[in-house]
Coordinates of C-alpha atoms in Angstrom, one line a residue:
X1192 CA 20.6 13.4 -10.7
X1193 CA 17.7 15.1 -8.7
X1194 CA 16.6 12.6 -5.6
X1195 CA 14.0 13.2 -3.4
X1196 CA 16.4 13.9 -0.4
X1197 CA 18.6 17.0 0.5
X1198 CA 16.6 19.7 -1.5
X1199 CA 16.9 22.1 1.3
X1200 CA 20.4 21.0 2.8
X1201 CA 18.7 18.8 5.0
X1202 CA 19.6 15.2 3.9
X1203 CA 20.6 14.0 7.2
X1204 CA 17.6 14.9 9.0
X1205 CA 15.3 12.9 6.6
X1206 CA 17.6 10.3 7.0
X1207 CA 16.7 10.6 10.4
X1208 CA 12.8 11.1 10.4
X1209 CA 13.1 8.0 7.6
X1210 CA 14.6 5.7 10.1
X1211 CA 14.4 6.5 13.2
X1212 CA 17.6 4.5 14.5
X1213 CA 20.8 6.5 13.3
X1214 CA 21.6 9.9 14.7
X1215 CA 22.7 13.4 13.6
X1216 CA 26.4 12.3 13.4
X1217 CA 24.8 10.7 10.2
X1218 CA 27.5 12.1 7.5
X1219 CA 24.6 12.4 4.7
X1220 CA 27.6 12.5 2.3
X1221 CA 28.5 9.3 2.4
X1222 CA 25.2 8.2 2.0
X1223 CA 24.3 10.3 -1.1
X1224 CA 26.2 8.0 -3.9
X1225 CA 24.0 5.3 -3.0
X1226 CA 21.0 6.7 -3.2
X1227 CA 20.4 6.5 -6.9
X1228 CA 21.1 3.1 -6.8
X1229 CA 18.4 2.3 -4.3
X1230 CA 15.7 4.5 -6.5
X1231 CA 16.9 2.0 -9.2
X1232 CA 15.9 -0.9 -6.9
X1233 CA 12.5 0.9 -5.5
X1234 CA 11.6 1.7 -9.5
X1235 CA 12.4 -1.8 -10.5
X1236 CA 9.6 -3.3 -8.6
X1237 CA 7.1 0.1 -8.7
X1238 CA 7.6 1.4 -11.9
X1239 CA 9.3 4.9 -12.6
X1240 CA 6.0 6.9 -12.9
X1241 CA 5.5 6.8 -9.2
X1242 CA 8.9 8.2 -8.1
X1243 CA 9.0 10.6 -11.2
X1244 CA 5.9 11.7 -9.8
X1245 CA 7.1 12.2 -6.3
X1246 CA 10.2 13.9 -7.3
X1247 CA 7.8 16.4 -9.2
X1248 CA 5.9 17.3 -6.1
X1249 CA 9.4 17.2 -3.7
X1250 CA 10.4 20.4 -5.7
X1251 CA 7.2 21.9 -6.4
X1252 CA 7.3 25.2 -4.8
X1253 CA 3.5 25.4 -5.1
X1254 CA 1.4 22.0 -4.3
X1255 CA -2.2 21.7 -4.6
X1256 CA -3.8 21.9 -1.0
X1257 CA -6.2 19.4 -2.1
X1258 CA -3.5 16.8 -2.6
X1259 CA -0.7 18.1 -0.5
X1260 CA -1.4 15.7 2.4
X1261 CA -1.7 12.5 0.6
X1262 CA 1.7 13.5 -1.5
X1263 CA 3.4 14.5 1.9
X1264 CA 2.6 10.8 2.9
X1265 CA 3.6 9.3 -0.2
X1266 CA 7.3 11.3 -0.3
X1267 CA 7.8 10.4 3.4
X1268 CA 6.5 6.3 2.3
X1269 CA 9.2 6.5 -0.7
X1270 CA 12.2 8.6 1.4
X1271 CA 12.1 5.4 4.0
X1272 CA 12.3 2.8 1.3
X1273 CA 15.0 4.1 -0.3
X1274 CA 16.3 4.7 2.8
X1275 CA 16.7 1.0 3.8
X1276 CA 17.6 0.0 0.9
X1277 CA 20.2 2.8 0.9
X1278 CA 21.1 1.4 4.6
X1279 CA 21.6 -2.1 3.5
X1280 CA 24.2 -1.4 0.7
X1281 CA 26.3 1.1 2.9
X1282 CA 26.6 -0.9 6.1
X1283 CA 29.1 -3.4 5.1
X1284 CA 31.4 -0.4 3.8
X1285 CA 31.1 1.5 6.9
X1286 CA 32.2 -1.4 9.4
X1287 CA 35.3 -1.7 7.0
X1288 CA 38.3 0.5 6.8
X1289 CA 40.1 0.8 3.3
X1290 CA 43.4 1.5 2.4
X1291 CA 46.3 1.1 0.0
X1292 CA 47.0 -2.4 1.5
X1293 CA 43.1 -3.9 1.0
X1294 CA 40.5 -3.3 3.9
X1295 CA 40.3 -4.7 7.8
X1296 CA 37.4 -4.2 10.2
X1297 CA 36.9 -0.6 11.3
X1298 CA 36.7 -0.7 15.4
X1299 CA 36.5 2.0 18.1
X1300 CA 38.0 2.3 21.4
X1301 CA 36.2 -0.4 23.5
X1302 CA 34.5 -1.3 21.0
X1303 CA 34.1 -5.1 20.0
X1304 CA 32.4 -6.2 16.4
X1305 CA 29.4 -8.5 15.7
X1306 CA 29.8 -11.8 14.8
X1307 CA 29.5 -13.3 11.5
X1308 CA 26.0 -14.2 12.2
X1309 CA 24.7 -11.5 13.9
X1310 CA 25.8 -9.6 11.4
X1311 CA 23.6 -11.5 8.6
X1312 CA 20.7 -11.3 11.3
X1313 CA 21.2 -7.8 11.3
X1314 CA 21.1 -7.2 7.4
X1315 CA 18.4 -9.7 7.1
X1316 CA 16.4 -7.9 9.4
X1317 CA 17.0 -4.2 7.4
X1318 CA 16.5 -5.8 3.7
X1319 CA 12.9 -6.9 5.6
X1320 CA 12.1 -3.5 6.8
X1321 CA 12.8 -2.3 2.9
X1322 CA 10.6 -5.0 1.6
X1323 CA 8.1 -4.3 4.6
X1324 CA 7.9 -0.2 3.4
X1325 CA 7.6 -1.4 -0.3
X1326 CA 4.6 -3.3 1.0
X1327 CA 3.1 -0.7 2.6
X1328 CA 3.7 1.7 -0.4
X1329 CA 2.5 -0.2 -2.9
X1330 CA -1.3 -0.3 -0.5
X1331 CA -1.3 3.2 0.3
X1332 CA -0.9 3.6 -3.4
X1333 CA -3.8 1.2 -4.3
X1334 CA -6.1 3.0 -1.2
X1335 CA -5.4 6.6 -2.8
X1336 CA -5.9 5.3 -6.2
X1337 CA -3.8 8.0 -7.7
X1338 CA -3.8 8.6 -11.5
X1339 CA -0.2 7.9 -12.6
X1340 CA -0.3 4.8 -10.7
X1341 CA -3.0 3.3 -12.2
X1342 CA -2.5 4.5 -15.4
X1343 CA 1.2 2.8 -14.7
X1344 CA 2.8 0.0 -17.1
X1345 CA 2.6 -2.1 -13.5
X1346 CA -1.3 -1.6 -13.2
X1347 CA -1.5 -1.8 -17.6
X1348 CA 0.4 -5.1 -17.0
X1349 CA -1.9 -6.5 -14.1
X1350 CA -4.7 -5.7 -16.1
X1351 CA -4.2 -8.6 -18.3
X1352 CA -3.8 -10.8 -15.7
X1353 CA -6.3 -13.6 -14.3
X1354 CA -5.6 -12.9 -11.3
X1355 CA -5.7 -9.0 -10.7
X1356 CA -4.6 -8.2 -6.7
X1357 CA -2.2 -9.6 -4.4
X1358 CA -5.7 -10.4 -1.8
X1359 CA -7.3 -12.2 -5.1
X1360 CA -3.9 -14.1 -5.0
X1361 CA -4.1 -14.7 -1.8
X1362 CA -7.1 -16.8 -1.7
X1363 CA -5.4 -19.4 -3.4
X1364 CA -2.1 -19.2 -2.2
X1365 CA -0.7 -16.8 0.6
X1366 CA 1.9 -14.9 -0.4
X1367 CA 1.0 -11.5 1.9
X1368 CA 3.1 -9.2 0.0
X1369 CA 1.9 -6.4 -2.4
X1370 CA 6.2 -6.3 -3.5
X1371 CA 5.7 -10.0 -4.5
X1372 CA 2.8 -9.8 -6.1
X1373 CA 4.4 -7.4 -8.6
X1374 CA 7.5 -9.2 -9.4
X1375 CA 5.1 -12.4 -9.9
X1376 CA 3.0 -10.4 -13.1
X1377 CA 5.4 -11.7 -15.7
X1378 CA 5.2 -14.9 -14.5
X1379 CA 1.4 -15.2 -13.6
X1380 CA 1.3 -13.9 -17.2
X1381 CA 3.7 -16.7 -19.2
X1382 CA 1.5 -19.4 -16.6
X1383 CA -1.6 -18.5 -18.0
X1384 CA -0.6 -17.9 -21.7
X1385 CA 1.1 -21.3 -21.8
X1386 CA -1.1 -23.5 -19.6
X1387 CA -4.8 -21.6 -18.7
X1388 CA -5.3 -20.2 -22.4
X1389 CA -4.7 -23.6 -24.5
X1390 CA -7.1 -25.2 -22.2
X1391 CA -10.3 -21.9 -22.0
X1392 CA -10.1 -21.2 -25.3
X1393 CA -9.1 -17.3 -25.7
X1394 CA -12.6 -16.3 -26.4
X1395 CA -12.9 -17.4 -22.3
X1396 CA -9.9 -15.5 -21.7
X1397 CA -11.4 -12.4 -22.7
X1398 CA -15.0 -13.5 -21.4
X1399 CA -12.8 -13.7 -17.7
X1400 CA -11.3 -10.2 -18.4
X1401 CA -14.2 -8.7 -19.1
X1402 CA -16.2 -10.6 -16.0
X1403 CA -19.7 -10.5 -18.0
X1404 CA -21.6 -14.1 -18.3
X1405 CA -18.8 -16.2 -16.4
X1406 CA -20.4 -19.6 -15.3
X1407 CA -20.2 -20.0 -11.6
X1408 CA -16.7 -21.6 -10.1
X1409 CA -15.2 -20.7 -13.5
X1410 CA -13.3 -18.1 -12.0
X1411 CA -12.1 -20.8 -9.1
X1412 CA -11.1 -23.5 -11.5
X1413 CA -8.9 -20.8 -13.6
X1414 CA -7.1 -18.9 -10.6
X1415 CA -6.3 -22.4 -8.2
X1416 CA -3.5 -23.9 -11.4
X1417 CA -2.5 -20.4 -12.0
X1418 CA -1.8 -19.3 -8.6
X1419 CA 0.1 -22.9 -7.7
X1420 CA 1.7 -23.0 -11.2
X1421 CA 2.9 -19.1 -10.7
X1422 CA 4.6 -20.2 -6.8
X1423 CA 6.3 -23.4 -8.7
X1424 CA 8.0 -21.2 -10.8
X1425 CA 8.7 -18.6 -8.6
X1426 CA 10.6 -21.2 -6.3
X1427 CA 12.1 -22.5 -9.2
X1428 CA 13.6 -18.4 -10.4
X1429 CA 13.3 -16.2 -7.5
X1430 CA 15.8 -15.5 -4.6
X1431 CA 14.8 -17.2 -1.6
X1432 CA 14.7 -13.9 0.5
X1433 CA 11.8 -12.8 -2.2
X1434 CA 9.5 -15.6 -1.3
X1435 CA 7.2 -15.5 1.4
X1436 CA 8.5 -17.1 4.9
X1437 CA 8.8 -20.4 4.9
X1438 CA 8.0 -21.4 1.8
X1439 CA 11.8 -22.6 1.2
X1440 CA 13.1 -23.5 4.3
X1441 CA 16.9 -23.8 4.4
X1442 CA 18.9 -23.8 7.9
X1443 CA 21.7 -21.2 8.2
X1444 CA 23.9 -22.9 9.5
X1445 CA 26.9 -25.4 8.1
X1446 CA 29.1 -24.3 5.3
X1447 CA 28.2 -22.7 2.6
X1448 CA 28.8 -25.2 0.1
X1449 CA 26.3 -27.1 2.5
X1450 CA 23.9 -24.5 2.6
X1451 CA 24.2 -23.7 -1.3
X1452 CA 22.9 -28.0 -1.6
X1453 CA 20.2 -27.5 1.4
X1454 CA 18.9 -25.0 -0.7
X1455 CA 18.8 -26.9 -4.1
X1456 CA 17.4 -29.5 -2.4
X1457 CA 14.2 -27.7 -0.5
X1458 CA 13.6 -25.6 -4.0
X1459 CA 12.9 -29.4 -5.5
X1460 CA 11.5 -30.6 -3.1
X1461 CA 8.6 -27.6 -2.8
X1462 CA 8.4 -26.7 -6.8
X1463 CA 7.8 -30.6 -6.9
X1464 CA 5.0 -30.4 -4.4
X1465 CA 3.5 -27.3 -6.2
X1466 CA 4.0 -28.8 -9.4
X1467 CA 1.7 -31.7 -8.4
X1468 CA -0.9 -29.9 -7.1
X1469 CA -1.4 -28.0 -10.0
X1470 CA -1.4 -30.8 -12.2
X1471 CA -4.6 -31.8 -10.7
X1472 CA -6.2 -28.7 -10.8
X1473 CA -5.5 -28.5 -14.8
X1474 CA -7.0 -31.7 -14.7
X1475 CA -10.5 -30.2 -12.6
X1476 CA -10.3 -28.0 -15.4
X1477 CA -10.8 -29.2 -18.0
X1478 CA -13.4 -31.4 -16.8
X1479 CA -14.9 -28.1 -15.6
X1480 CA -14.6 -26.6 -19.3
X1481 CA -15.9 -30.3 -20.8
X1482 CA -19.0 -30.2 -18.5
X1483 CA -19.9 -26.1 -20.1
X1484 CA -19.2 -27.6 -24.1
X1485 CA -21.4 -30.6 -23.3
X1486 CA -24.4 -28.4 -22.0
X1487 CA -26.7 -28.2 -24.5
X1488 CA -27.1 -24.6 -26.1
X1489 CA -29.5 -22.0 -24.8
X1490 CA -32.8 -22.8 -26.8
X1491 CA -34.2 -19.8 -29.0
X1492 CA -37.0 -18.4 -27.6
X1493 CA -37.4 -16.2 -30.2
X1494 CA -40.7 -17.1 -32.5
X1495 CA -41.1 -15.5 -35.9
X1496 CA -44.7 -13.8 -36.4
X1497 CA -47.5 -16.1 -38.2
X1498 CA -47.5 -15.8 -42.1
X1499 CA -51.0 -16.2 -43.6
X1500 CA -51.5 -18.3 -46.6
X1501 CA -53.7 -19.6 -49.2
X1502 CA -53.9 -23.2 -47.8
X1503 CA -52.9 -22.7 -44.2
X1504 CA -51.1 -20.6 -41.6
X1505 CA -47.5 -21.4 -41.2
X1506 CA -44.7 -19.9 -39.4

């Protein structure tokens, strides 16, 4: 499988330039299994046409100058996220030693290993630099506005969505994360199919798509349940470490049977909260949608021409 590291031989030194805090003792080798898998992981949230892309202009031997800056970026954007996500799944292996007996802890001369929890602080802190380059991918790829991307089955998807843009979804509930807003499109999509729709009508729907004649606050009084309806189930489905921080708010500390109830327990407690909230908005609107059917219709201001006849004029 072709990657977009190594083409030249030189997979350690864009490990390197993609990290920034290993060194060129970096044995590429071991890292070069994983890889795939973390392309798997990057596509899962992107979509395949961006990296398919990317890999097309990796071995390209001749780019178009007009585009050969912005790709460069793009490549370099993608080689880091895979990077840390390659990082992430290879550091647990590399602190261990295996053997015919099972595995122990790999230590150096004079060397002493982390603790338990600074080793979790650790990996937290690389799966948050991953998530944080995914981020910052998925806006340099919104700023460029390149083809394949929105011409994507990601953008196609988001296109039939209410809400359209992580910064429109921000305005009703801050999320701050271009990542999250992707893995929330099926669900935005099922919250407005089974809740917004029923109550709009879909003729709405499509007037809302389309953005042509939409009564004022309409566009308010649709997003608001969607946006708190989308975050209850997201609590409800999602890993914690996919939500935005301190939405679920679980100590780390205790046993992990303790921890595994903290967490039940805060989920509730917050998809309850959210769950609430959005029951009043549904409720705003459909007043809102009452109100527009009980205006009275636009009057006709057309008036037929005058018809002349034998005992009068009559229109």
């Amino acid at each position: 499988m072709k990657t977009i590291f190594d083409k030249n031989n030189n997979g350690t030194e864009e490990l390197i330039e993609a990290l920034g805090m290993i060194d060129s003792a970096t044995d590429f080798s071991k890292w070069k299994p994983y890889i795939p898998l973390s392309v798997r992981r990057l596509t899962a949230i992107i979509g395949p046409e961006v990296y398919e892309k990317t890999l097309e202009f990796y071995y390209s031997t001749k780019p178009d100058p007009e585009t050969e800056d912005k790709y460069k970026t793009l490549l370099l954007m993608m080689q880091q996220s895979i990077a840390l996500f390659t990082w992430l799944k290879i550091i647990p292996t590399l602190d261990a030693q295996h053997g015919n007996t099972g595995r122990q802890k790999r230590f150096g001369e004079n060397e002493k290993g982390l603790t338990a929890i600074q080793e979790y602080k650790d990996e937290t802190n690389i799966l948050n630099l991953a998530y944080e380059s995914v981020d910052a991918l998925i806006a340099y790829l919104d700023k460029e506005k390149f083809d394949f991307w929105l011409n994507s089955e990601k953008k196609k998807a988001i296109n039939q969505l209410l809400i359209r843009s992580k910064e429109t979804f921000d305005l009703y509930y801050l999320i701050g994360s271009h990542r999250l807003f992707l893995a929330l499109i099926p669900i935005i999509r099922e919250m407005q199919d089974r809740y917004i729709i029923p109550i709009i009508t879909r003729k709405r729907y499509e007037q809302l798509l389309s953005g042509n004649e939409i009564p004022e606050g309409f566009n308010d009084a649709v997003c608001r349940p969607i946006a708190l309806l989308t975050m209850q189930k997201a609590v409800e489905r999602l890993p914690v470490e996919v939500l935005p921080d301190g939405v679920v708010q679980v100590q780390q500390i205790g046993t992990v049977k303790e921890k595994i109830k903290a967490e039940a327990e805060a989920r509730k407690a917050v998809s309850k909260s959210l769950g609430d909230d959005a029951a009043k908005d549904l409720i705003s609107l459909q007043d809102f949608i009452a109100t527009i059917e009980a205006e009275p219709d636009e009057p006709d201001l057309y008036l037929p021409k005058a018809t002349v006849q034998s005992k009068g004029i009559t229109f």
